[in-house]
Short mmCIF file of C-alpha atoms and ligand atoms in Angstrom, two decimals:
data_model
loop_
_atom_site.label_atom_id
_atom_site.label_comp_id
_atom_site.label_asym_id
_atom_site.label_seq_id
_atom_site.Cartn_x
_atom_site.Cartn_y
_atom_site.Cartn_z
CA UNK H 1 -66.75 56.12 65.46
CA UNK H 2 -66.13 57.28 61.81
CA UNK H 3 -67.67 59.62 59.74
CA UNK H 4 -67.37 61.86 56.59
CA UNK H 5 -67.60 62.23 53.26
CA UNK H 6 -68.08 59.13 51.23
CA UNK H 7 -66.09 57.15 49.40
CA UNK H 8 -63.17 58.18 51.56
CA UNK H 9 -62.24 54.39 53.48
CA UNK H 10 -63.96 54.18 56.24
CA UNK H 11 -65.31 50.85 56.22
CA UNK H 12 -61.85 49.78 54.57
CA UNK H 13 -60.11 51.45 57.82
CA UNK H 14 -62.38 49.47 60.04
CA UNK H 15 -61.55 46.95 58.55
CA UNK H 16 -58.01 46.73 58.87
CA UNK H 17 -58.51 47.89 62.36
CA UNK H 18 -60.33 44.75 63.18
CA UNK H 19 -57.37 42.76 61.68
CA UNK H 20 -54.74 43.75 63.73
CA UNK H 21 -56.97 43.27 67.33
CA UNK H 22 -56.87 40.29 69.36
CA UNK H 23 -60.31 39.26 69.86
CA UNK H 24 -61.40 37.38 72.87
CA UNK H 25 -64.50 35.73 71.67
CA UNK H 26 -63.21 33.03 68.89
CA UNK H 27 -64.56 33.98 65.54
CA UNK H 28 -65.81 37.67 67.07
CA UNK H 29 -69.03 36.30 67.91
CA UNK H 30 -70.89 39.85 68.60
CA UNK H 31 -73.51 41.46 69.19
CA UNK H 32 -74.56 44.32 67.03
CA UNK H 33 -75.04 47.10 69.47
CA UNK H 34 -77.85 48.71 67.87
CA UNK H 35 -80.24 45.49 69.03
CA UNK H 36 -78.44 46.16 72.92
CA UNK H 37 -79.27 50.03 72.40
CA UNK H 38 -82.85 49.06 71.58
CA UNK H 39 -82.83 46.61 75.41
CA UNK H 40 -81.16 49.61 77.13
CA UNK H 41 -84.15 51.58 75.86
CA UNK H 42 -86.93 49.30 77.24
CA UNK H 43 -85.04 48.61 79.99
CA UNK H 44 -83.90 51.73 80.98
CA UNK H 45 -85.63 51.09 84.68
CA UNK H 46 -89.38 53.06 85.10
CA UNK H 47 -89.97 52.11 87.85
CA UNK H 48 -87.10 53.07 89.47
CA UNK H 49 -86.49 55.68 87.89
CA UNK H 50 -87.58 58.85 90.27
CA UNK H 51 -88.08 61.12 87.99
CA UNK H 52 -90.75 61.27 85.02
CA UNK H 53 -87.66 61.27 82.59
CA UNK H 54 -88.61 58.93 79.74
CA UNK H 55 -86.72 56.55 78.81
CA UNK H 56 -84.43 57.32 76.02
CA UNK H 57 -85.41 56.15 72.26
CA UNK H 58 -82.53 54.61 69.96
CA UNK H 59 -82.01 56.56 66.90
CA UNK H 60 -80.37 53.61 65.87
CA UNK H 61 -82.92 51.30 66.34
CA UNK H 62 -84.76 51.98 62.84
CA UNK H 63 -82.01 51.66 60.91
CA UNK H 64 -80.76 48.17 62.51
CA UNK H 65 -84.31 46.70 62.00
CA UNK H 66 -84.25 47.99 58.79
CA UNK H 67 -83.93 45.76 55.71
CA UNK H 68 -81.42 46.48 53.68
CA UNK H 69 -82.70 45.36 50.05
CA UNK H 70 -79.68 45.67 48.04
CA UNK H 71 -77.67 43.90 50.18
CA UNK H 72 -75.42 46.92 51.10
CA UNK H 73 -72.95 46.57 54.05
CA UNK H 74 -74.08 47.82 57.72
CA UNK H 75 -77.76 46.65 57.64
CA UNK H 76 -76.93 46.11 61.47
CA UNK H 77 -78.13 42.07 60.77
CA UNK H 78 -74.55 40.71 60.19
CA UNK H 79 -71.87 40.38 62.99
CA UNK H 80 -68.75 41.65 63.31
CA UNK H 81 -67.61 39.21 61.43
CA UNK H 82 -69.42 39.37 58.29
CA UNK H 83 -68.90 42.99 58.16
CA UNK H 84 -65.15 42.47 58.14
CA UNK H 85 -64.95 40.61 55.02
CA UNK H 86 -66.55 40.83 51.44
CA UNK H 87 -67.43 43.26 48.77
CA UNK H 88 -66.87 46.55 49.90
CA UNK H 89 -69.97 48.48 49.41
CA UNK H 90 -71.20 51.67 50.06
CA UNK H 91 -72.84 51.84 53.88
CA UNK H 92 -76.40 53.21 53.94
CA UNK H 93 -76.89 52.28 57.74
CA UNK H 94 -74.61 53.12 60.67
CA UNK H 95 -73.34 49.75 61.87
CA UNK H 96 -71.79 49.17 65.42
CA UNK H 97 -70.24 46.32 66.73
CA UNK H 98 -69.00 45.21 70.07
CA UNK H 99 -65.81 43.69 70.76
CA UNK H 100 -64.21 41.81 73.74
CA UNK H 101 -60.62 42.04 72.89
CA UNK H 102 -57.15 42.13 74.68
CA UNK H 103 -54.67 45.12 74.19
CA UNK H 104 -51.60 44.89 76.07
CA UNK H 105 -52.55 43.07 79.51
CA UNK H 106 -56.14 44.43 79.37
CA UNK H 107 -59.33 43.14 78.48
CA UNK H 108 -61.29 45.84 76.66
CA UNK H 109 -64.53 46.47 75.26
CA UNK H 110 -64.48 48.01 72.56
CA UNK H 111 -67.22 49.57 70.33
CA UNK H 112 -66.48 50.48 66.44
CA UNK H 113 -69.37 52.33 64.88
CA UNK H 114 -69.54 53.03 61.04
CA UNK H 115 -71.18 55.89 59.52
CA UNK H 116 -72.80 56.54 56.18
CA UNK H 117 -70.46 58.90 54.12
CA UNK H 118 -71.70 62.11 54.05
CA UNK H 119 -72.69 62.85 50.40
CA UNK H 120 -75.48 65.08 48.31
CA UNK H 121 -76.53 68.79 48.77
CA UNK H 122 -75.89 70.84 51.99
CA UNK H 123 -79.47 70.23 53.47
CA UNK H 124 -78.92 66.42 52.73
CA UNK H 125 -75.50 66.56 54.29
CA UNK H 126 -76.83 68.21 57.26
CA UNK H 127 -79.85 66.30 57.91
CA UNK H 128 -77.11 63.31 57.99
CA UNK H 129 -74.62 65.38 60.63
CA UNK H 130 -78.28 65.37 62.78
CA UNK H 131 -78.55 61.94 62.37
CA UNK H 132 -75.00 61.16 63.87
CA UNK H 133 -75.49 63.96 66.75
CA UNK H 134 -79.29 62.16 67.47
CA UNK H 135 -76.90 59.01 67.69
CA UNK H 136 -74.47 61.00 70.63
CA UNK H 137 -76.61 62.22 72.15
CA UNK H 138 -78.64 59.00 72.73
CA UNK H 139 -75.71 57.55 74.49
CA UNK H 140 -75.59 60.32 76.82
CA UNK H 141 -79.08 60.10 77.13
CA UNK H 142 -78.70 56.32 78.07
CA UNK H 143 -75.99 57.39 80.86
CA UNK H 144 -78.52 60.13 81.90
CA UNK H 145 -81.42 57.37 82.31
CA UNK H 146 -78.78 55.35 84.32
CA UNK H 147 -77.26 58.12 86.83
CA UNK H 148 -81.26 58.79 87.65
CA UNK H 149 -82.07 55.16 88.52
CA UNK H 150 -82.39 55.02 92.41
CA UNK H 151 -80.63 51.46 91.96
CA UNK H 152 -77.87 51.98 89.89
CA UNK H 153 -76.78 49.14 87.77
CA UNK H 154 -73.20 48.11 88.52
CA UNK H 155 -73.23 46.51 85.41
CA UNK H 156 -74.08 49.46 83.38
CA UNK H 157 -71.86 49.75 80.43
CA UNK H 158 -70.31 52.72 79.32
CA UNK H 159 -72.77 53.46 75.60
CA UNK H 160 -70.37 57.40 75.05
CA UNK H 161 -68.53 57.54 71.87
CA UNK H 162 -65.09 58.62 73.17
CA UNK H 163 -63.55 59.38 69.91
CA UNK H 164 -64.91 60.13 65.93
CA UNK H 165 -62.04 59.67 63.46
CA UNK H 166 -63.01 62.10 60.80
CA UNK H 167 -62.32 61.46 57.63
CA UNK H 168 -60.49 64.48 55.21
CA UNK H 169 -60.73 64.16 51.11
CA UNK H 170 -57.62 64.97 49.79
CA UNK H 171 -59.00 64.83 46.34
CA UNK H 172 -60.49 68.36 45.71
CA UNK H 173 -59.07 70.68 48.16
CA UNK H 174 -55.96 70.73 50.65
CA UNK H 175 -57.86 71.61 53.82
CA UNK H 176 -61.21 71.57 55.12
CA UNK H 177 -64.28 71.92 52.50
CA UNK H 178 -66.90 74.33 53.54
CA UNK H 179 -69.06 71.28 54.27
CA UNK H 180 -66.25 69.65 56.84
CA UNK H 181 -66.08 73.30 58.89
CA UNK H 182 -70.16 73.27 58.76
CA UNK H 183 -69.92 69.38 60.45
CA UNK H 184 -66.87 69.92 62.24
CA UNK H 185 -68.20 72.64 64.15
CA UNK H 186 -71.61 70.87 64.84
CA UNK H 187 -69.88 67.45 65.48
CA UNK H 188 -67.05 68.83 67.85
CA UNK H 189 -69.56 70.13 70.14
CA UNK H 190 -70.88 66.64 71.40
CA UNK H 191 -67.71 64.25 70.84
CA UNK H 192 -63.92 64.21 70.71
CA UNK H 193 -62.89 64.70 67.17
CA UNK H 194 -59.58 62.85 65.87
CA UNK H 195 -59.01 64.18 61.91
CA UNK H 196 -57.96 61.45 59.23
CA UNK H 197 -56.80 62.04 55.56
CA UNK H 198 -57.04 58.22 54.27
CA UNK H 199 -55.82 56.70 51.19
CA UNK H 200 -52.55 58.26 52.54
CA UNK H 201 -50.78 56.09 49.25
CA UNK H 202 -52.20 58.42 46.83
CA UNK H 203 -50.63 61.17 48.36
CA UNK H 204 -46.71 62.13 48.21
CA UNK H 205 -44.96 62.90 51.39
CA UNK H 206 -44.70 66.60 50.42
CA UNK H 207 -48.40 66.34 49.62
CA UNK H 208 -49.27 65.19 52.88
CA UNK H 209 -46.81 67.77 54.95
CA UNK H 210 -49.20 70.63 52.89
CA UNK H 211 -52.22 68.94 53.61
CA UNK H 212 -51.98 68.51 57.28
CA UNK H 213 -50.79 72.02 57.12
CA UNK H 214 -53.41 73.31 55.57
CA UNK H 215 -56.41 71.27 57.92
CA UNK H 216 -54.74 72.55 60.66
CA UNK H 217 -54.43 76.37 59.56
CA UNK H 218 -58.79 76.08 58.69
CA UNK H 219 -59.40 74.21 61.98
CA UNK H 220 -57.63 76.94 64.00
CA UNK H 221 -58.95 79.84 61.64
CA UNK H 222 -62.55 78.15 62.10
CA UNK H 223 -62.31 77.45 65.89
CA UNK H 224 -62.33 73.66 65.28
CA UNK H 225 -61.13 71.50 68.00
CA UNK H 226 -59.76 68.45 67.33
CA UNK H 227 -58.54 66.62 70.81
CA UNK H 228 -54.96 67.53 71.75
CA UNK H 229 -52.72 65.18 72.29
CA UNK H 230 -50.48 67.75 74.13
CA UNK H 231 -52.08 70.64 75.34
CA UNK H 232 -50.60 74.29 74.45
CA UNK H 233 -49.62 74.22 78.41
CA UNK H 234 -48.12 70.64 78.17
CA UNK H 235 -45.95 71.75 74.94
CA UNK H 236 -44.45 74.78 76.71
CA UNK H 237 -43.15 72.11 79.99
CA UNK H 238 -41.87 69.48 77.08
CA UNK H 239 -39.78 72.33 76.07
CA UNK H 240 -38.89 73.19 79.43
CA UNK H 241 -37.90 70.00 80.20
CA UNK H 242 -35.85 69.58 76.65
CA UNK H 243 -34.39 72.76 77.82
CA UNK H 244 -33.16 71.09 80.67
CA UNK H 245 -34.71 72.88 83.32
CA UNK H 246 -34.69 71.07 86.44
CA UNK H 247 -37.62 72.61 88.06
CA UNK H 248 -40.40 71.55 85.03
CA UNK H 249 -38.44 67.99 85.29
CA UNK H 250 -41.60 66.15 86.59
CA UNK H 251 -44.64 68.31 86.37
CA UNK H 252 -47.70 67.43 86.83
CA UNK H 253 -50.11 68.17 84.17
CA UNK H 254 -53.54 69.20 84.78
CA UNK H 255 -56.45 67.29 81.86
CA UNK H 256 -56.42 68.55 78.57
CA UNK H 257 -59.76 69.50 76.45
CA UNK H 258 -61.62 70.94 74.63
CA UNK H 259 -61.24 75.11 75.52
CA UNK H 260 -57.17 74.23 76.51
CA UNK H 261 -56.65 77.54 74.03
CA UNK H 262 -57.37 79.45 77.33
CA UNK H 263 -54.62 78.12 79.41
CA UNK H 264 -52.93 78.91 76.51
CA UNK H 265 -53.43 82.70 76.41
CA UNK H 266 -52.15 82.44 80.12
CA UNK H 267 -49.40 81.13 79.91
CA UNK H 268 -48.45 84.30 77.80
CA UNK H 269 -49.83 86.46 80.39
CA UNK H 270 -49.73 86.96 84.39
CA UNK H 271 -46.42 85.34 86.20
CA UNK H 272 -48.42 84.80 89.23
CA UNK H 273 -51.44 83.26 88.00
CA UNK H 274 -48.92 81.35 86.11
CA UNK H 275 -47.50 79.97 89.25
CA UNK H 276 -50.61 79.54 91.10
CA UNK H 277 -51.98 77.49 88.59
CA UNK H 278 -48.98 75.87 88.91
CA UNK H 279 -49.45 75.08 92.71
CA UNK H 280 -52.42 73.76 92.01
CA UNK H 281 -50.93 71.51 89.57
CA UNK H 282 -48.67 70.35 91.92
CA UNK H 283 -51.35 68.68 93.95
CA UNK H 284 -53.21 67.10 91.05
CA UNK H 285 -52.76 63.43 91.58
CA UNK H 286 -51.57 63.11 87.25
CA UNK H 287 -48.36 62.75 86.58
CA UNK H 288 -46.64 62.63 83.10
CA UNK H 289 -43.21 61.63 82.67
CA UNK H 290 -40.99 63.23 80.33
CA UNK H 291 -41.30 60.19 78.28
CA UNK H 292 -45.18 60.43 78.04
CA UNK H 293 -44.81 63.93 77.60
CA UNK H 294 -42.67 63.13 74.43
CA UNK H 295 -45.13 60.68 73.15
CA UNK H 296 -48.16 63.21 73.59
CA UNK H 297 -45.99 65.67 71.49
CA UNK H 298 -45.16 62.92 68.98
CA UNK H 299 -49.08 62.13 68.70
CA UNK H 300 -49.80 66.04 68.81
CA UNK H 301 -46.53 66.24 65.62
CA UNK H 302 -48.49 63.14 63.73
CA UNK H 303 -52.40 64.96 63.68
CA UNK H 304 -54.22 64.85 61.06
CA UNK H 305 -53.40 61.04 60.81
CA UNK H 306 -52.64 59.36 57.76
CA UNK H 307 -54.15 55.83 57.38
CA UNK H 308 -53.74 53.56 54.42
CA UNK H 309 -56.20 50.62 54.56
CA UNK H 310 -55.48 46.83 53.15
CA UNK H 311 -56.19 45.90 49.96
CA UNK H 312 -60.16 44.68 49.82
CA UNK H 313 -60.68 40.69 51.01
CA UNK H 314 -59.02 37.73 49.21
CA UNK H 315 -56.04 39.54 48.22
CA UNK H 316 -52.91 38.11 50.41
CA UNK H 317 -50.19 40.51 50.69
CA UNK H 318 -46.90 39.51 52.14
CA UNK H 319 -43.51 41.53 52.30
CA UNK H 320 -40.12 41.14 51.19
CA UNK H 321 -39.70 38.10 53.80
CA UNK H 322 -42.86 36.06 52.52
CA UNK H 323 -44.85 37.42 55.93
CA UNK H 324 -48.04 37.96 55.71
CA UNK H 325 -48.81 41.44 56.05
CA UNK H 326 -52.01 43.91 55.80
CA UNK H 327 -51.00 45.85 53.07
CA UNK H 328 -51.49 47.28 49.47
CA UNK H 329 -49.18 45.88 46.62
CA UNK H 330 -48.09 48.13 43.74
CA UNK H 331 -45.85 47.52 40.58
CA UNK H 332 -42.87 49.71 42.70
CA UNK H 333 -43.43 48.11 46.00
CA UNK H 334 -45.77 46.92 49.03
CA UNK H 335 -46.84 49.30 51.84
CA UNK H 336 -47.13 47.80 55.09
CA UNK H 337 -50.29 49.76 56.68
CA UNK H 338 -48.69 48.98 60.39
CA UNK H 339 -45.36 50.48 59.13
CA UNK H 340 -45.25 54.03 60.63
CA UNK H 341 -42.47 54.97 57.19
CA UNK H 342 -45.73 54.17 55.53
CA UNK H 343 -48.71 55.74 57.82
CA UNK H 344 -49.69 57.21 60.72
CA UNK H 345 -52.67 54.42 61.36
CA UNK H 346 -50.08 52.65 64.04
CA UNK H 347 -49.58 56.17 66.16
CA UNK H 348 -53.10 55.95 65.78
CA UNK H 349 -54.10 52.53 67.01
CA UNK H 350 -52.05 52.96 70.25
CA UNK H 351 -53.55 56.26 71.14
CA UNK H 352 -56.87 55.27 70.47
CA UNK H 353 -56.23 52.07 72.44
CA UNK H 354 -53.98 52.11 74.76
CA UNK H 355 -52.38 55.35 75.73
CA UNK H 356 -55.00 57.70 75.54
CA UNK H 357 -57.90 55.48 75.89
CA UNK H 358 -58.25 56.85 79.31
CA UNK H 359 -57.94 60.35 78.33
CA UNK H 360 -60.83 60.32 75.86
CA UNK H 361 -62.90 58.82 78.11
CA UNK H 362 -62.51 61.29 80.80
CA UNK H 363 -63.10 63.92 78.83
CA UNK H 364 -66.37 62.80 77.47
CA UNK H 365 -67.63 62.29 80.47
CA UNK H 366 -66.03 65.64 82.33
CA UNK H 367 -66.66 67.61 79.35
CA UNK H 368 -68.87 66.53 76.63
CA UNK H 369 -71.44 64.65 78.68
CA UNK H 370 -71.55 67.64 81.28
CA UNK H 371 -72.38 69.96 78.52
CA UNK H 372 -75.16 67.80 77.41
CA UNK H 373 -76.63 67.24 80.74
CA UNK H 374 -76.23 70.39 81.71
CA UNK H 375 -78.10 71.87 78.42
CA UNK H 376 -80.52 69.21 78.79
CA UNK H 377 -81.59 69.95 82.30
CA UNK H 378 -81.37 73.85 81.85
CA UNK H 379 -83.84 73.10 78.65
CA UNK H 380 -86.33 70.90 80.48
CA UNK H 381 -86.36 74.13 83.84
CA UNK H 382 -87.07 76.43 80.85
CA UNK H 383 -89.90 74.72 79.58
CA UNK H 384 -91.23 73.59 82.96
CA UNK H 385 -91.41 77.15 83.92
CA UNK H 386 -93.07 78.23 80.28
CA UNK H 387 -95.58 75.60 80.96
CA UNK H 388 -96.48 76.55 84.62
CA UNK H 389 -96.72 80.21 83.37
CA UNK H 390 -98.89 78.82 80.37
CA UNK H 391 -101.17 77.64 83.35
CA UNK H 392 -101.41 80.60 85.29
CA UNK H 393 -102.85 82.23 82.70
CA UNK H 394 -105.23 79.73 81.68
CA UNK H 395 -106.25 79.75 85.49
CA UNK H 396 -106.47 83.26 85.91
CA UNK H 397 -108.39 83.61 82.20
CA UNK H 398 -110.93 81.02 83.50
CA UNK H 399 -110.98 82.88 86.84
CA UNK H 400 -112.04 85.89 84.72
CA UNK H 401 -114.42 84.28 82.24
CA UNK H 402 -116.11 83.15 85.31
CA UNK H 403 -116.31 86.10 86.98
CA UNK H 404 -118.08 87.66 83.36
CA UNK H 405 -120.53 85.30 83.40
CA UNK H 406 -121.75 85.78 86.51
CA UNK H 407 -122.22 89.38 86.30
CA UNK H 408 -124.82 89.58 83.44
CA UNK H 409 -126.26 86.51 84.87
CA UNK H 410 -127.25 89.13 87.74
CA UNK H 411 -128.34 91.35 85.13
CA UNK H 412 -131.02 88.72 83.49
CA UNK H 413 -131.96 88.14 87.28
CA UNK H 414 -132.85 91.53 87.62
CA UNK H 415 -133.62 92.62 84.36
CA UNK H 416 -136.06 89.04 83.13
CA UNK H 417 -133.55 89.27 80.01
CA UNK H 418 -132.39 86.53 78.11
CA UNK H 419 -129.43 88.34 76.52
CA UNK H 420 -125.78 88.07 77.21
CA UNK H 421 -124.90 85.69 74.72
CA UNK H 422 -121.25 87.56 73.70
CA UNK H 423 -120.51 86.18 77.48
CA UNK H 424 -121.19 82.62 76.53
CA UNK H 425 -118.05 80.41 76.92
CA UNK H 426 -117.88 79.66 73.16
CA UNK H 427 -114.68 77.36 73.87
CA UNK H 428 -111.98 79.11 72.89
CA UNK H 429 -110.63 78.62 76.18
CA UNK H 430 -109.82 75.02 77.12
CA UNK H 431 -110.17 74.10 80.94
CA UNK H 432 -107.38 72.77 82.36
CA UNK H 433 -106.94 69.23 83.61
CA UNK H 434 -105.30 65.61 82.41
CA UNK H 435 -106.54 66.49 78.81
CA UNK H 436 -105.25 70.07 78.45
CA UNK H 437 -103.46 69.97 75.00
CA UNK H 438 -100.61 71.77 77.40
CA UNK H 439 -97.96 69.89 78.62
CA UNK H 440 -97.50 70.49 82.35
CA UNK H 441 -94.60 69.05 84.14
CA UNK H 442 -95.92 65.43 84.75
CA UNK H 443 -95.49 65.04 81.16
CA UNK H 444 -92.26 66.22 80.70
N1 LIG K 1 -55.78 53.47 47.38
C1 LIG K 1 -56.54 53.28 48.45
N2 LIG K 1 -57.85 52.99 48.31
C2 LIG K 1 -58.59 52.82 49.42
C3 LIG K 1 -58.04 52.93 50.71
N3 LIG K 1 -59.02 52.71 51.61
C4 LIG K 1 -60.14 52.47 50.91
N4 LIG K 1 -59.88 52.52 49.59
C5 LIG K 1 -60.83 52.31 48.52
O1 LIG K 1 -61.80 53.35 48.55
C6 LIG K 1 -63.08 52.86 48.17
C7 LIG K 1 -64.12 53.22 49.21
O2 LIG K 1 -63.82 52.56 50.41
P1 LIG K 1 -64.89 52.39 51.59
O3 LIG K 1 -64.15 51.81 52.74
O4 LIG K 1 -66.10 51.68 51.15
O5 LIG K 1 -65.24 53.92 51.86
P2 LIG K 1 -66.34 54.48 52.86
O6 LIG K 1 -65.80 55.76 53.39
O7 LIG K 1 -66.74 53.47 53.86
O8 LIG K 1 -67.52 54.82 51.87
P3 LIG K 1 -69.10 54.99 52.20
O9 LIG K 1 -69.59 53.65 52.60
O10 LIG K 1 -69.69 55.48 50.94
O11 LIG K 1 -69.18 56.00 53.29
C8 LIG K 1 -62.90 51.35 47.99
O12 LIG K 1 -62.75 51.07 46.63
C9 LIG K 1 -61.61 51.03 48.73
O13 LIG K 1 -60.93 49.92 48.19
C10 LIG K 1 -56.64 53.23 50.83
O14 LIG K 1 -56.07 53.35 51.91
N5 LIG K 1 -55.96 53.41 49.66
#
């Protein structure tokens, strides 16, 4: 997924993404996910389902049925395809597309999602960041539905978002605006976050060094996690190992994630706990060679990424051999936007794709979707046990009206009086049952 401010090159980084995979379906024939989100939805298996969960509703569905009247890009009606060439335009609707490609030996599916740039006043801008959280949280939501089906589906795809590439401006400020900590923050809590400063051609190389600089210091000074590439813990054995210490050769390294600043802080701290932890390493089944050790720290050295995207359709751009190239031509020169001199968008590709594909995966399952369900279900106990409180005292309110009215009705009995009427049930009280305007647990 990418998101963030507009204007920035998202679409235009998509785009040159899509030209450098190797699609298996000729042409990309696709389907836009939003229209498979909306079949997961009715689909999602009542009546196996054991629970009363409901089934999950697409956020995205509104926006893919919606017509896009100015013919903007991402109107979630054109394939993959169609949004990969002509005019660039602004995108109004998040678009997603599915693609069946090979990387390496591997067939992969692989979803791209495009966001609306984040643009307008601070309410606007955060009404949007709810939007694209609604949109995370459905795909949890759709793994949720799945894991509670008594017949699981073996079929079931995996819906998570295991990465959001987010976006930096370069143009105003040299680290993160007020506005990226505010979505940062909210966006880093449900997905991993991967930070981008595109239109890396506008920017000198001593430009960029400052820049990253500077989104790193706010992101640390902020508590913003962006996904390591190599952990704190992992670093310190890299250096070990560089340091030619035989004993941290081939260590095994236990998953990274979000919250790795802790095993930070201990490596600074207790020897022993140091070496427990380091027994229990030793019988984690991961292993990382030094040479994927050196490649996490190269990743980890290369974050914030610098992409430069290709020049918009119909211009050809070759380099100095006559190859054709996806590039951006200036009066000085041609940048090649696979040429790591030039950008960071080929580190990029290969982590995203091949070497840490894995990685992300894992942890949005062992970490962000755990979170989620784990709020989720804690939320749903709470307001189970609100309601069945909510009920007791109806019950025992209606036990006591009840009880009032038959006392004076003694009293008339006794007394030939046809008073009482500040006992009269004047149906401020609603009886419970199927129509009580409070939700019990059935209707969760
Ligand atoms: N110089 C330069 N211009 C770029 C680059 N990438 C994109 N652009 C230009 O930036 C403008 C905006 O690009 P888009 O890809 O539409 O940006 P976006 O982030 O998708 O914008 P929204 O749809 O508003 O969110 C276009 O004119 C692109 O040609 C780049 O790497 N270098």
């Amino acid at each position: 997924m990418v998101a963030g401010n507009s204007g920035l090159g998202k679409t235009s980084f998509i785009r040159t993404l899509f030209g450098t995979l190797k699609l298996r379906t000729r042409g990309g024939a696709l389907k836009n996910k939003a229209s498979m989100a909306k079949f997961a939805s009715s689909d999602s298996g009542a009546s196996e389902d054991q629970g009363s969960e409901k089934s999950p509703t697409s956020p995205v569905e509104s926006s893919a049925s919606t017509q896009n009247g100015n013919g903007t890009k991402a109107s979630g009606t054109k394939d993959s395809v169609g949004y990969a060439t002509g005019k660039l335009e602004r995108t109004l609707n998040s678009f997603e597309t599915l693609l069946e490609i090979d990387e390496g030996n591997e067939k992969i599916n692989l979803t791209l999602v495009d966001t609306p740039g984040f643009v307008g006043t601070d309410d606007v801008i955060d009404a949007h960041c709810d939007e694209i959280l609604a949109y995370l949280e459905y795909q949890f939501d759709l793994t949720l539905a799945e894991e509670r089906k008594v017949r699981r589906n073996p079929k079931a795809t995996d819906n998570q978002i295991h990465a959001c590439l987010y976006f930096l401006d370069h143009s105003g400020t040299s680290g993160l605006s007020e506005a990226d900590i505010r979505i940062l923050k909210r966006l880093g809590t449900r997905v991993n976050l991967i930070p981008v400063i595109s239109r890396a051609d506008t920017l000198t190389r001593t430009q960029t060094k400052k820049m990253k600089q500077a989104i790193l210091k706010d992101a640390a000074q902020h508590q913003i996690n962006f996904f390591q590439f190599l952990s704190p813990k992992l670093a310190q054995r890299l250096l070990a190992q560089q340091q030619g210490d035989g004993e941290h050769h081939k260590k095994r390294a236990s998953r990274q994630g979000p919250g790795d600043d802790e095993e930070a802080e201990e490596l600074g701290g207790n020897d022993e706990e140091e070496e427990e932890e380091e027994e229990e390493d030793d019988d984690d089944e991961d292993d990382w060679d030094p040479e994927t050790l050196e490649e996490k720290a190269r990743l980890q050295s290369l974050t914030p990424f610098t992409v430069i995207a290709q020049e918009e359709d119909g211009v050809e751009i070759r380099d100095s051999n006559g190859k054709l190239i996806q590039g951006r031509e200036f009066p000085w020169g041609v940048l090649n936007c696979m040429d790591s001199q030039h950008c960071d968008l080929n580190g990029l590709r290969s982590a995203l794709l091949s070497s840490h594909r894995q990685e992300l995966k894992e942890i949005t399952y062992g970490y962000f979707y755990e979170k989620y369900r784990t709020e989720k279900l804690l939320a749903r106990t709470k307001s189970q046990h609100i309601a069945h409180q909510q009920q007791q005292q109806l019950r025992q309110m209606q036990q006591q009206q009840q009880r009032q009215q038959q006392q004076p009705h003694h009293h008339q009995q006794k007394n030939g009086s046809a008073g009482g009427t500040h006992l009269r049930n004047n149906g401020a009280i609603p009886t419970v049952g199927p129509s009580s305007p409070i939700a019990g647990p059935w209707e969760e």
